[in-house]
Short mmCIF file of N, CA and C in Angstrom, two decimals:
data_model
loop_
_atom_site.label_atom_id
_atom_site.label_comp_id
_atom_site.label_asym_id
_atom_site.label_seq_id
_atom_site.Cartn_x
_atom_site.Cartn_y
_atom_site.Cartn_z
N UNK N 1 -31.81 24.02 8.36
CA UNK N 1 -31.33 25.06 7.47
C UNK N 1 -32.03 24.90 6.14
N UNK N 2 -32.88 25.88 5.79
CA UNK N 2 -33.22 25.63 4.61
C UNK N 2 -32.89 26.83 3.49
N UNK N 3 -32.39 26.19 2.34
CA UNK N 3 -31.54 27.19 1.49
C UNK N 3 -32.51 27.53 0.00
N UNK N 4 -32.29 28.30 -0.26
CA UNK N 4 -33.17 28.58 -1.03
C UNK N 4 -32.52 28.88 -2.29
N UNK N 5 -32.08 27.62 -3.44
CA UNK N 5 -31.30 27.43 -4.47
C UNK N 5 -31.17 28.44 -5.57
N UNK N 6 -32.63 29.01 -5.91
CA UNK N 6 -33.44 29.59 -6.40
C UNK N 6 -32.68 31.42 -6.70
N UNK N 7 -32.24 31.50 -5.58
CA UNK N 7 -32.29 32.65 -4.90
C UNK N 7 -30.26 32.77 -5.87
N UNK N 8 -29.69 31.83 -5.67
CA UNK N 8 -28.14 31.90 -6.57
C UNK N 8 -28.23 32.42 -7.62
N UNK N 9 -27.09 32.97 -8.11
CA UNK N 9 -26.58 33.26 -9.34
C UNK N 9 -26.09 31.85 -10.38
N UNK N 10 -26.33 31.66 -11.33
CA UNK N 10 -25.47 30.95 -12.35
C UNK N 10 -24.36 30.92 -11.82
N UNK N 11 -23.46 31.85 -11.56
CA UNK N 11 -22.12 31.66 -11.20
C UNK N 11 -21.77 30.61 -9.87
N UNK N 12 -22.50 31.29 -8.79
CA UNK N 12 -22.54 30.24 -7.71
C UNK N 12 -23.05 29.01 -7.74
N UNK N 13 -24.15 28.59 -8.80
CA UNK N 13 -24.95 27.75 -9.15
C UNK N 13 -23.72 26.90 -9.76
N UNK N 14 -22.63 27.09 -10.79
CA UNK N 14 -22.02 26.16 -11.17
C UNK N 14 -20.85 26.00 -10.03
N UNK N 15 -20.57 27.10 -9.10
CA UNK N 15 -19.22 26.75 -7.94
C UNK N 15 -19.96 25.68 -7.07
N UNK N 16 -20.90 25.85 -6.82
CA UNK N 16 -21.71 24.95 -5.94
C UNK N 16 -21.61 23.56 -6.74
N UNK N 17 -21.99 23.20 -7.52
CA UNK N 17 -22.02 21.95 -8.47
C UNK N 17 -20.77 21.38 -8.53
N UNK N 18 -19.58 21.96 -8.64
CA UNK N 18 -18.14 21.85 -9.03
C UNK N 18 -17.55 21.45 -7.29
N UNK N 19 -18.22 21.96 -6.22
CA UNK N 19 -17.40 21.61 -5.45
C UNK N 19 -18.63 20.75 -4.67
N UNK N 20 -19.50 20.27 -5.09
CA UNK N 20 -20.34 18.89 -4.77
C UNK N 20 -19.50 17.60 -5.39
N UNK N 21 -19.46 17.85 -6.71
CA UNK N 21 -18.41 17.04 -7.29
C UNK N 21 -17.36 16.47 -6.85
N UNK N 22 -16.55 17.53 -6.42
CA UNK N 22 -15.45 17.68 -5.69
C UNK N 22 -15.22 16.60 -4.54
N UNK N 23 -16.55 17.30 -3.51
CA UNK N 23 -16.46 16.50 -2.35
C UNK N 23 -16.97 14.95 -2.83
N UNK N 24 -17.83 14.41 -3.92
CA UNK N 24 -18.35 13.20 -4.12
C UNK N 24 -16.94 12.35 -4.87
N UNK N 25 -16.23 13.29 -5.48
CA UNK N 25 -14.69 12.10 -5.54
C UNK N 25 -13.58 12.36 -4.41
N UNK N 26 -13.67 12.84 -3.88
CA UNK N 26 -13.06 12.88 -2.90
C UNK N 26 -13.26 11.51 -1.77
N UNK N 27 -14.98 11.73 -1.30
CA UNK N 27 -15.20 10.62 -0.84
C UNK N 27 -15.03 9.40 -1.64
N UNK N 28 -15.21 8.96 -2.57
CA UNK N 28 -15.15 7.56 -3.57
C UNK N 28 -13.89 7.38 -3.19
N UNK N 29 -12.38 8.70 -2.95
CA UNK N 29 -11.11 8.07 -3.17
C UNK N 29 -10.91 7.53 -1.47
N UNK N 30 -11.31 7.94 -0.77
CA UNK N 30 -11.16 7.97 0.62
C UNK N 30 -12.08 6.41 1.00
N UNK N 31 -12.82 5.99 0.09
CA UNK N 31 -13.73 5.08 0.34
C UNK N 31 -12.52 3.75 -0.21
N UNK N 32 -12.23 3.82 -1.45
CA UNK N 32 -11.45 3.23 -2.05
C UNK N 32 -9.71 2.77 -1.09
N UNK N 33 -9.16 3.86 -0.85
CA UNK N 33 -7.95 3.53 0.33
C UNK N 33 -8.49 2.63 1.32
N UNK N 34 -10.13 2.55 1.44
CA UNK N 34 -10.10 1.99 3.22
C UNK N 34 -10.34 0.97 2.66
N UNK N 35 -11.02 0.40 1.62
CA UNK N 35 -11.03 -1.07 0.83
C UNK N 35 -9.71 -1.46 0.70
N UNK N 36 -8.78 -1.16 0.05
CA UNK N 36 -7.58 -1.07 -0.34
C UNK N 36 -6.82 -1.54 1.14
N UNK N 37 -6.89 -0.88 1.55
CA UNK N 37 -6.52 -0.96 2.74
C UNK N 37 -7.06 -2.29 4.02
N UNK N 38 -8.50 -1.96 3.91
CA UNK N 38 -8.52 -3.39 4.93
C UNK N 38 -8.64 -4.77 4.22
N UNK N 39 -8.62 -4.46 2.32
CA UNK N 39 -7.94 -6.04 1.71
C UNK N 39 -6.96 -6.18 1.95
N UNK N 40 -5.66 -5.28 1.80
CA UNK N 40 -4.25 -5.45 1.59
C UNK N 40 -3.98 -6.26 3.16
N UNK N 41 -4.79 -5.70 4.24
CA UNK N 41 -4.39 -5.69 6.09
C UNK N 41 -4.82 -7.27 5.91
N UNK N 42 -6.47 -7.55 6.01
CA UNK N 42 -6.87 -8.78 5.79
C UNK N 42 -5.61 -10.12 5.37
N UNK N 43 -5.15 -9.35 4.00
CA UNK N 43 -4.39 -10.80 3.05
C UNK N 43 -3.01 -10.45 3.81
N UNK N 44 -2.47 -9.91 4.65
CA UNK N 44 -1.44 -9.98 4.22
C UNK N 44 -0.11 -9.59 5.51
N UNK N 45 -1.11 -9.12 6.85
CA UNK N 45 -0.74 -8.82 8.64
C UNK N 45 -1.04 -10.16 9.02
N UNK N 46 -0.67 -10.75 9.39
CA UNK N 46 -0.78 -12.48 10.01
C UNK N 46 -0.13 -12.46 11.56
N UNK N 47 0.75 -11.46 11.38
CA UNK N 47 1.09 -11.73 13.25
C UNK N 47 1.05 -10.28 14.48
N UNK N 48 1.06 -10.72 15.09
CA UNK N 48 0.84 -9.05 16.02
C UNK N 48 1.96 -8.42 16.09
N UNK N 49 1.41 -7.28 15.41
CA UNK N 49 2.50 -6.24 15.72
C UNK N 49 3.03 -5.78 17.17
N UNK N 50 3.60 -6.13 17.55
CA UNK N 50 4.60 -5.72 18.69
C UNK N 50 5.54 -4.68 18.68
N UNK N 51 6.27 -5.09 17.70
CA UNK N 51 7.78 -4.07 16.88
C UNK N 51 7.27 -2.58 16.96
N UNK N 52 6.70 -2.66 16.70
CA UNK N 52 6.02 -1.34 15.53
C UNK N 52 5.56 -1.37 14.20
N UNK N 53 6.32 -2.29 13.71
CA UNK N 53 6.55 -2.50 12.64
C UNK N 53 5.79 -4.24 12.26
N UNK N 54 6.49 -3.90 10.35
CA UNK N 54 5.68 -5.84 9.66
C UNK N 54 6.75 -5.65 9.51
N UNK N 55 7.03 -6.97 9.87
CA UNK N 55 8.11 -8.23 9.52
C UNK N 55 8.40 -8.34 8.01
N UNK N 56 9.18 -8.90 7.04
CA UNK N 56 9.48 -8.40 6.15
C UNK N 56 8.60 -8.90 4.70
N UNK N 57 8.38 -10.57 5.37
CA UNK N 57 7.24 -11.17 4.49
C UNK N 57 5.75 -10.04 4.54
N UNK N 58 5.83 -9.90 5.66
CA UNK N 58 4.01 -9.08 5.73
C UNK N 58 4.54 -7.30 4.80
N UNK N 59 5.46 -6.90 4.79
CA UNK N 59 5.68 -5.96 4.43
C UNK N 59 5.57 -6.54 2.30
N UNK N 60 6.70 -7.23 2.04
CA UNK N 60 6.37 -7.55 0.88
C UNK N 60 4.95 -7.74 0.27
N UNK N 61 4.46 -8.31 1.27
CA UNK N 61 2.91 -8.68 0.74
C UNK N 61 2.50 -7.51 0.46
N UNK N 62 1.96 -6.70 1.17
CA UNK N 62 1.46 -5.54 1.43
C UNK N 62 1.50 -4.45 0.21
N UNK N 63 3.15 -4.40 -0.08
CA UNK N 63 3.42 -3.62 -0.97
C UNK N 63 3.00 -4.31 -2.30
N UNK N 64 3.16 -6.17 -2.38
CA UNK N 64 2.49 -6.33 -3.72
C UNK N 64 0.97 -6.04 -3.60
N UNK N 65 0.40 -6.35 -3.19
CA UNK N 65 -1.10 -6.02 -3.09
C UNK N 65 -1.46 -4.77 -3.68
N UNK N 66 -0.75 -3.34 -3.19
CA UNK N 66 -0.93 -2.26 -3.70
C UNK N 66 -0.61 -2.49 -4.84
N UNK N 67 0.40 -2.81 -4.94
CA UNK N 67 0.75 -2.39 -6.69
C UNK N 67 -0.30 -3.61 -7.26
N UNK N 68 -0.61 -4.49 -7.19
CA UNK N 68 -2.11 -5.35 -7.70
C UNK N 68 -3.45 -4.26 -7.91
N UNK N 69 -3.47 -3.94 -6.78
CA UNK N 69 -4.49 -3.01 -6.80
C UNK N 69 -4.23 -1.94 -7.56
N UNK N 70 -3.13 -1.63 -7.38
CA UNK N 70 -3.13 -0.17 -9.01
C UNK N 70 -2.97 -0.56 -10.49
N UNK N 71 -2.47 -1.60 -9.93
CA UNK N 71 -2.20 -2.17 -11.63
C UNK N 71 -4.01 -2.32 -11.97
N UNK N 72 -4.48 -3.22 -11.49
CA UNK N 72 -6.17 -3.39 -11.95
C UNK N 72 -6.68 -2.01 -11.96
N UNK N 73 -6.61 -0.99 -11.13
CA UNK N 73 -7.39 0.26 -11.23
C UNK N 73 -6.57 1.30 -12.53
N UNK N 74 -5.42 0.77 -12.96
CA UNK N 74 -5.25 1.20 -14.13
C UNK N 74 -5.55 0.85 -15.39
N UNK N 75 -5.69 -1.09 -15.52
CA UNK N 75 -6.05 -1.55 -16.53
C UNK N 75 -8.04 -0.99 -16.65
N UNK N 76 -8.57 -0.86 -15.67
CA UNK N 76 -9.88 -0.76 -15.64
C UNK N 76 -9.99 0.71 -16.09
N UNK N 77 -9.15 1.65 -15.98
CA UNK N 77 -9.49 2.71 -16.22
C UNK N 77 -9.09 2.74 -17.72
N UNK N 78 -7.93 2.52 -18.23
CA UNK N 78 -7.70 1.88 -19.86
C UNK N 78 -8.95 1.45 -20.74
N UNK N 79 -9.68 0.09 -20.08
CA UNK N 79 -10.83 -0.53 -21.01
C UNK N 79 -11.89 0.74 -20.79
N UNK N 80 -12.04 1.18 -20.24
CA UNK N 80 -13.05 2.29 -19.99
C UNK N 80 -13.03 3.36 -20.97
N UNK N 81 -11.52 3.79 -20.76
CA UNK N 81 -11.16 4.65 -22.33
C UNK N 81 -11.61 4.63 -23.50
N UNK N 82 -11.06 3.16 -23.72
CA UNK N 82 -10.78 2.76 -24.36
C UNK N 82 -12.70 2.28 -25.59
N UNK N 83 -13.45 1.70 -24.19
CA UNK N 83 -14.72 2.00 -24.58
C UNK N 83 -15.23 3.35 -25.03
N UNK N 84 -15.09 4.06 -24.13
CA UNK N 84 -15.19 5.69 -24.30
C UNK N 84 -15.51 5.89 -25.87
N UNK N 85 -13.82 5.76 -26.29
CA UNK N 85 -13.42 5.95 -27.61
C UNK N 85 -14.11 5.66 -28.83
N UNK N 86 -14.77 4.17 -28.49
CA UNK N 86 -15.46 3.87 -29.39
C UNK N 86 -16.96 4.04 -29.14
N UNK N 87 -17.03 4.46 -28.47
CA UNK N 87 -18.83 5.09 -28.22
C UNK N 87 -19.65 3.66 -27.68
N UNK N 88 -18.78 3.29 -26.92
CA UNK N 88 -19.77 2.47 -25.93
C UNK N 88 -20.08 2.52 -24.71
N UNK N 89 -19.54 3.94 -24.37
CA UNK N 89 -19.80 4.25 -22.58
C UNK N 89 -20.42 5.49 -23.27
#
């Protein structure tokens, strides 16, 4: 398929850009859950699930991990600001 960019309007030219964007954080967040996810599984599933279910230690874990992980992806997004602010990003 070859598209011929050229050939758009400005208007479509910025919808196109906006929903490239779109799809490129979209993937980063979807990339991010499966990290998130096979650290939290890694540190913290230790026995086979049978039940259906985690046992209550593997469940605690689990849930601290997330909140570890948001807590850091909030402090990181803070210093970032926070750089921002002062004109160093």
């Amino acid at each position: 398929m070859d598209a011929d960019l050229s050939k758009l309007t400005d208007n479509d030219k910025k919808e196109l850009q906006q929903f490239i964007v779109q799809e490129q954080q979209q993937s980063m967040i979807a990339k991010t859950i499966s990290n998130l996810t096979d650290t939290c599984w890694k540190k913290c599933i230790t026995s086979r699930i049978s039940a259906g279910k985690l046992d209550r230690s593997e469940e605690a874990c689990a849930s601290n991990c997330v909140d570890r992980f948001m807590d850091t992806q909030m402090n990181i997004l803070k210093h970032l600001e926070e750089l921002r602010g002062e004109g160093g990003i």
